[in-house]
């Protein structure tokens, strides 16, 4: 079983709507998670990190971590066409990891005008 | 701002050639990583390094080797390039301040798109 799973997508939302991206993880001991955005042909860039249970907001982005249910989500409010990209969820690889992350397969988001 | 640079954005090589991909970070990070990214397969870890001259295999090390002689530089070597190594190669670094159990943010370079003919 993959350590981090992104099952949703591709996702298409109209401009101005809320986009909801989800990720589940298998290691109950995982403490921190990251959301990366990757535009086509470009490298991943960090948009959010979350280390504790609950919500973390940064502008139009909200990351949610629910440790009891072992899921992480990313909400994008007032979605813009420029948000169209692949979103990668990442969590710790576990054990003696030396900073290794395990990445989900990614969710392709398209925001249409 | 963290800056991770890679020596080439695009590279075309012939089968059997020895290929060097260079990565440099300017933030004194302990950890450095090499990934390849292929459609439908996601990001796969090739090798990583948690200190100078220290390296460990990732999930797909076959056909690759690495070198880290200086803290800021991490090189990926394809000993004898093959067509199935055509891919996007991404380098990343992280602080590593938490040591063996660190969960630091990884910062990525721009990537090298390698084509092996």
Tab-separated table of C-alpha atoms in Angstrom:
chain	number	residue	atom	x	y	z
A	1	UNK	CA	0.000	0.000	0.000
A	2	UNK	CA	1.299	3.426	-0.931
A	3	UNK	CA	2.059	5.561	2.073
A	4	UNK	CA	0.292	8.603	0.652
A	5	UNK	CA	-2.670	8.286	-1.692
A	6	UNK	CA	-4.402	10.881	-3.761
A	7	UNK	CA	-7.471	9.268	-5.224
A	8	UNK	CA	-9.375	12.231	-6.534
A	9	UNK	CA	-9.043	13.826	-9.934
A	10	UNK	CA	-8.758	15.151	-12.371
A	11	UNK	CA	-10.804	17.967	-10.896
A	12	UNK	CA	-12.478	20.724	-12.843
A	13	UNK	CA	-14.091	23.728	-11.136
A	14	UNK	CA	-15.430	27.048	-12.395
A	15	UNK	CA	-13.610	30.259	-11.636
A	16	UNK	CA	-14.521	31.574	-8.196
A	17	UNK	CA	-15.514	28.183	-6.791
A	18	UNK	CA	-13.864	26.233	-3.977
A	19	UNK	CA	-11.544	23.436	-5.084
A	20	UNK	CA	-11.131	20.587	-2.611
A	21	UNK	CA	-8.167	18.241	-2.896
A	22	UNK	CA	-7.752	15.188	-0.688
A	23	UNK	CA	-5.019	12.865	0.429
A	24	UNK	CA	-4.958	9.857	2.787
A	25	UNK	CA	-1.956	8.341	4.493
A	26	UNK	CA	-1.167	4.989	6.035
A	27	UNK	CA	1.449	5.734	8.722
A	28	UNK	CA	-0.461	6.761	11.823
A	29	UNK	CA	2.746	8.198	13.299
A	30	UNK	CA	3.175	10.779	10.545
A	31	UNK	CA	3.314	14.280	11.942
A	32	UNK	CA	3.757	16.657	9.041
A	33	UNK	CA	2.449	17.046	5.545
A	34	UNK	CA	3.108	19.246	2.568
A	35	UNK	CA	1.175	20.428	-0.447
A	36	UNK	CA	3.110	21.233	-3.605
A	37	UNK	CA	1.831	22.812	-6.787
A	38	UNK	CA	3.368	21.830	-10.093
A	39	UNK	CA	2.657	23.652	-13.318
A	40	UNK	CA	3.079	21.712	-16.540
A	41	UNK	CA	6.772	21.386	-17.417
A	42	UNK	CA	7.882	22.981	-14.152
A	43	UNK	CA	9.154	21.660	-10.850
A	44	UNK	CA	7.030	21.335	-7.678
A	45	UNK	CA	6.790	24.396	-5.465
A	46	UNK	CA	5.684	24.323	-1.844
A	47	UNK	CA	2.390	26.066	-1.138
A	48	UNK	CA	1.431	24.768	2.313
A	49	UNK	CA	2.828	22.732	5.163
A	50	UNK	CA	0.832	21.479	8.138
A	51	UNK	CA	2.166	19.901	11.301
A	52	UNK	CA	-0.742	19.753	13.724
A	53	UNK	CA	-4.330	18.621	13.736
A	54	UNK	CA	-6.827	21.132	12.446
A	55	UNK	CA	-6.772	23.879	9.865
A	56	UNK	CA	-4.044	26.157	8.638
A	57	UNK	CA	-4.929	29.106	6.431
A	58	UNK	CA	-2.727	31.106	4.103
A	59	UNK	CA	-4.552	33.518	1.852
A	60	UNK	CA	-6.929	31.588	-0.388
A	61	UNK	CA	-5.437	28.254	0.702
A	62	UNK	CA	-6.476	26.180	3.710
A	63	UNK	CA	-4.794	22.933	4.643
A	64	UNK	CA	-6.601	20.525	6.944
A	65	UNK	CA	-5.081	17.638	8.854
A	66	UNK	CA	-7.217	15.001	10.559
A	67	UNK	CA	-4.950	12.527	12.314
A	68	UNK	CA	-7.775	10.365	13.633
A	69	UNK	CA	-9.042	9.724	10.109
A	70	UNK	CA	-5.574	9.925	8.533
A	71	UNK	CA	-6.384	12.408	5.835
A	72	UNK	CA	-5.058	15.709	4.645
A	73	UNK	CA	-6.908	18.135	2.445
A	74	UNK	CA	-6.284	21.379	0.630
A	75	UNK	CA	-9.041	23.881	-0.037
A	76	UNK	CA	-8.568	26.628	-2.580
A	77	UNK	CA	-11.137	29.397	-2.241
A	78	UNK	CA	-12.063	31.753	-5.079
A	79	UNK	CA	-10.274	29.505	-7.565
A	80	UNK	CA	-8.519	31.250	-10.433
A	81	UNK	CA	-7.427	29.934	-13.838
A	82	UNK	CA	-3.849	30.445	-12.631
A	83	UNK	CA	-4.512	27.757	-9.992
A	84	UNK	CA	-4.762	25.173	-12.784
A	85	UNK	CA	-1.910	22.768	-12.043
A	86	UNK	CA	-1.104	19.386	-10.542
A	87	UNK	CA	-1.198	19.348	-6.747
A	88	UNK	CA	1.025	16.899	-4.913
A	89	UNK	CA	0.477	15.783	-1.344
A	90	UNK	CA	3.595	14.634	0.538
A	91	UNK	CA	4.238	13.119	3.929
A	92	UNK	CA	7.242	11.709	5.776
A	93	UNK	CA	8.640	8.435	4.490
A	94	UNK	CA	8.678	7.123	8.035
A	95	UNK	CA	11.277	5.636	10.304
A	96	UNK	CA	14.846	6.815	9.869
A	97	UNK	CA	13.941	8.988	6.974
A	98	UNK	CA	16.542	11.809	6.914
A	99	UNK	CA	13.924	14.086	5.505
A	100	UNK	CA	12.660	11.698	2.867
A	101	UNK	CA	9.145	12.421	1.736
A	102	UNK	CA	6.687	10.145	0.058
A	103	UNK	CA	4.533	11.814	-2.603
A	104	UNK	CA	1.054	11.063	-3.826
A	105	UNK	CA	0.411	10.652	-7.525
A	106	UNK	CA	-0.994	14.148	-7.782
A	107	UNK	CA	-4.376	15.648	-8.604
A	108	UNK	CA	-4.779	17.661	-11.775
A	109	UNK	CA	-6.882	20.755	-11.159
A	110	UNK	CA	-8.406	22.767	-13.975
A	111	UNK	CA	-10.139	26.063	-13.220
A	112	UNK	CA	-12.221	27.188	-16.171
A	113	UNK	CA	-13.361	30.775	-16.721
B	1	UNK	CA	14.940	32.453	-0.602
B	2	UNK	CA	16.191	28.930	-1.017
B	3	UNK	CA	17.781	28.419	-4.375
B	4	UNK	CA	18.384	25.048	-5.947
B	5	UNK	CA	19.923	25.075	-9.386
B	6	UNK	CA	20.461	22.304	-11.892
B	7	UNK	CA	23.124	22.362	-14.562
B	8	UNK	CA	20.857	21.922	-17.578
B	9	UNK	CA	17.167	22.367	-18.348
B	10	UNK	CA	17.290	20.120	-21.391
B	11	UNK	CA	19.805	17.437	-22.289
B	12	UNK	CA	19.994	14.998	-25.188
B	13	UNK	CA	22.374	12.048	-24.964
B	14	UNK	CA	23.065	8.853	-26.855
B	15	UNK	CA	22.594	5.329	-25.527
B	16	UNK	CA	25.690	4.159	-23.675
B	17	UNK	CA	27.001	7.627	-22.858
B	18	UNK	CA	27.967	8.541	-19.308
B	19	UNK	CA	25.768	11.399	-18.147
B	20	UNK	CA	26.346	13.820	-15.283
B	21	UNK	CA	23.518	15.876	-13.797
B	22	UNK	CA	24.618	18.537	-11.354
B	23	UNK	CA	22.636	20.136	-8.554
B	24	UNK	CA	23.712	23.014	-6.331
B	25	UNK	CA	21.915	24.542	-3.343
B	26	UNK	CA	22.881	27.767	-1.623
B	27	UNK	CA	21.180	27.369	1.767
B	28	UNK	CA	23.640	25.125	3.597
B	29	UNK	CA	21.113	22.276	3.602
B	30	UNK	CA	22.157	18.910	4.987
B	31	UNK	CA	19.861	16.737	2.864
B	32	UNK	CA	19.778	16.487	-0.902
B	33	UNK	CA	17.666	14.268	-3.126
B	34	UNK	CA	17.414	13.092	-6.723
B	35	UNK	CA	14.044	12.121	-8.180
B	36	UNK	CA	12.762	11.216	-11.562
B	37	UNK	CA	9.229	12.023	-12.643
B	38	UNK	CA	7.374	10.143	-15.329
B	39	UNK	CA	3.731	10.431	-16.431
B	40	UNK	CA	1.527	8.096	-14.417
B	41	UNK	CA	4.368	7.094	-12.077
B	42	UNK	CA	4.730	10.249	-10.034
B	43	UNK	CA	7.905	11.296	-8.252
B	44	UNK	CA	10.278	8.422	-7.546
B	45	UNK	CA	13.330	8.772	-5.332
B	46	UNK	CA	16.587	7.623	-6.914
B	47	UNK	CA	19.172	8.509	-4.255
B	48	UNK	CA	19.509	10.856	-1.335
B	49	UNK	CA	22.312	12.219	0.793
B	50	UNK	CA	22.110	13.388	4.401
B	51	UNK	CA	25.675	14.623	4.729
B	52	UNK	CA	28.793	15.130	2.679
B	53	UNK	CA	29.949	11.798	1.254
B	54	UNK	CA	26.942	10.053	2.816
B	55	UNK	CA	24.389	8.602	0.456
B	56	UNK	CA	21.597	6.085	0.497
B	57	UNK	CA	19.629	4.366	-2.203
B	58	UNK	CA	16.101	5.419	-2.821
B	59	UNK	CA	13.383	3.395	-4.506
B	60	UNK	CA	14.909	3.106	-7.988
B	61	UNK	CA	18.729	3.325	-7.788
B	62	UNK	CA	19.507	0.813	-10.542
B	63	UNK	CA	21.552	2.333	-13.349
B	64	UNK	CA	22.430	5.432	-11.320
B	65	UNK	CA	25.127	6.543	-8.918
B	66	UNK	CA	25.660	9.776	-7.001
B	67	UNK	CA	28.446	11.888	-5.638
B	68	UNK	CA	28.478	14.456	-2.872
B	69	UNK	CA	31.982	15.790	-2.314
B	70	UNK	CA	30.839	19.204	-1.075
B	71	UNK	CA	27.805	20.082	0.998
B	72	UNK	CA	26.240	22.309	-1.617
B	73	UNK	CA	26.629	19.991	-4.602
B	74	UNK	CA	24.964	16.661	-5.366
B	75	UNK	CA	25.607	14.938	-8.665
B	76	UNK	CA	23.619	12.199	-10.338
B	77	UNK	CA	25.506	9.928	-12.702
B	78	UNK	CA	24.038	7.680	-15.329
B	79	UNK	CA	26.869	5.210	-15.897
B	80	UNK	CA	25.614	4.052	-19.296
B	81	UNK	CA	22.523	5.898	-20.422
B	82	UNK	CA	19.624	3.879	-21.769
B	83	UNK	CA	16.419	4.935	-23.477
B	84	UNK	CA	14.350	3.987	-20.420
B	85	UNK	CA	16.177	6.676	-18.497
B	86	UNK	CA	14.531	9.363	-20.613
B	87	UNK	CA	12.704	11.386	-17.981
B	88	UNK	CA	12.432	14.611	-16.007
B	89	UNK	CA	15.078	14.636	-13.260
B	90	UNK	CA	14.452	16.759	-10.197
B	91	UNK	CA	16.872	17.672	-7.460
B	92	UNK	CA	15.682	18.815	-4.046
B	93	UNK	CA	17.221	19.863	-0.749
B	94	UNK	CA	16.071	20.248	2.857
B	95	UNK	CA	17.604	21.535	6.055
B	96	UNK	CA	17.925	18.231	7.897
B	97	UNK	CA	18.091	19.996	11.256
B	98	UNK	CA	16.008	17.278	12.877
B	99	UNK	CA	18.475	14.594	11.896
B	100	UNK	CA	17.401	11.051	11.160
B	101	UNK	CA	13.725	11.693	11.815
B	102	UNK	CA	13.467	15.027	10.108
B	103	UNK	CA	10.401	16.045	8.177
B	104	UNK	CA	11.663	19.243	6.661
B	105	UNK	CA	10.269	20.970	3.632
B	106	UNK	CA	11.989	19.969	0.417
B	107	UNK	CA	12.825	22.661	-2.108
B	108	UNK	CA	13.118	21.662	-5.726
B	109	UNK	CA	15.343	22.797	-8.536
B	110	UNK	CA	13.910	23.611	-11.982
B	111	UNK	CA	14.461	20.091	-13.309
B	112	UNK	CA	16.433	18.591	-16.183
B	113	UNK	CA	14.525	16.979	-19.018
B	114	UNK	CA	16.826	14.236	-20.283
B	115	UNK	CA	16.259	12.486	-23.581
B	116	UNK	CA	18.326	9.400	-24.382
B	117	UNK	CA	18.338	8.451	-28.062
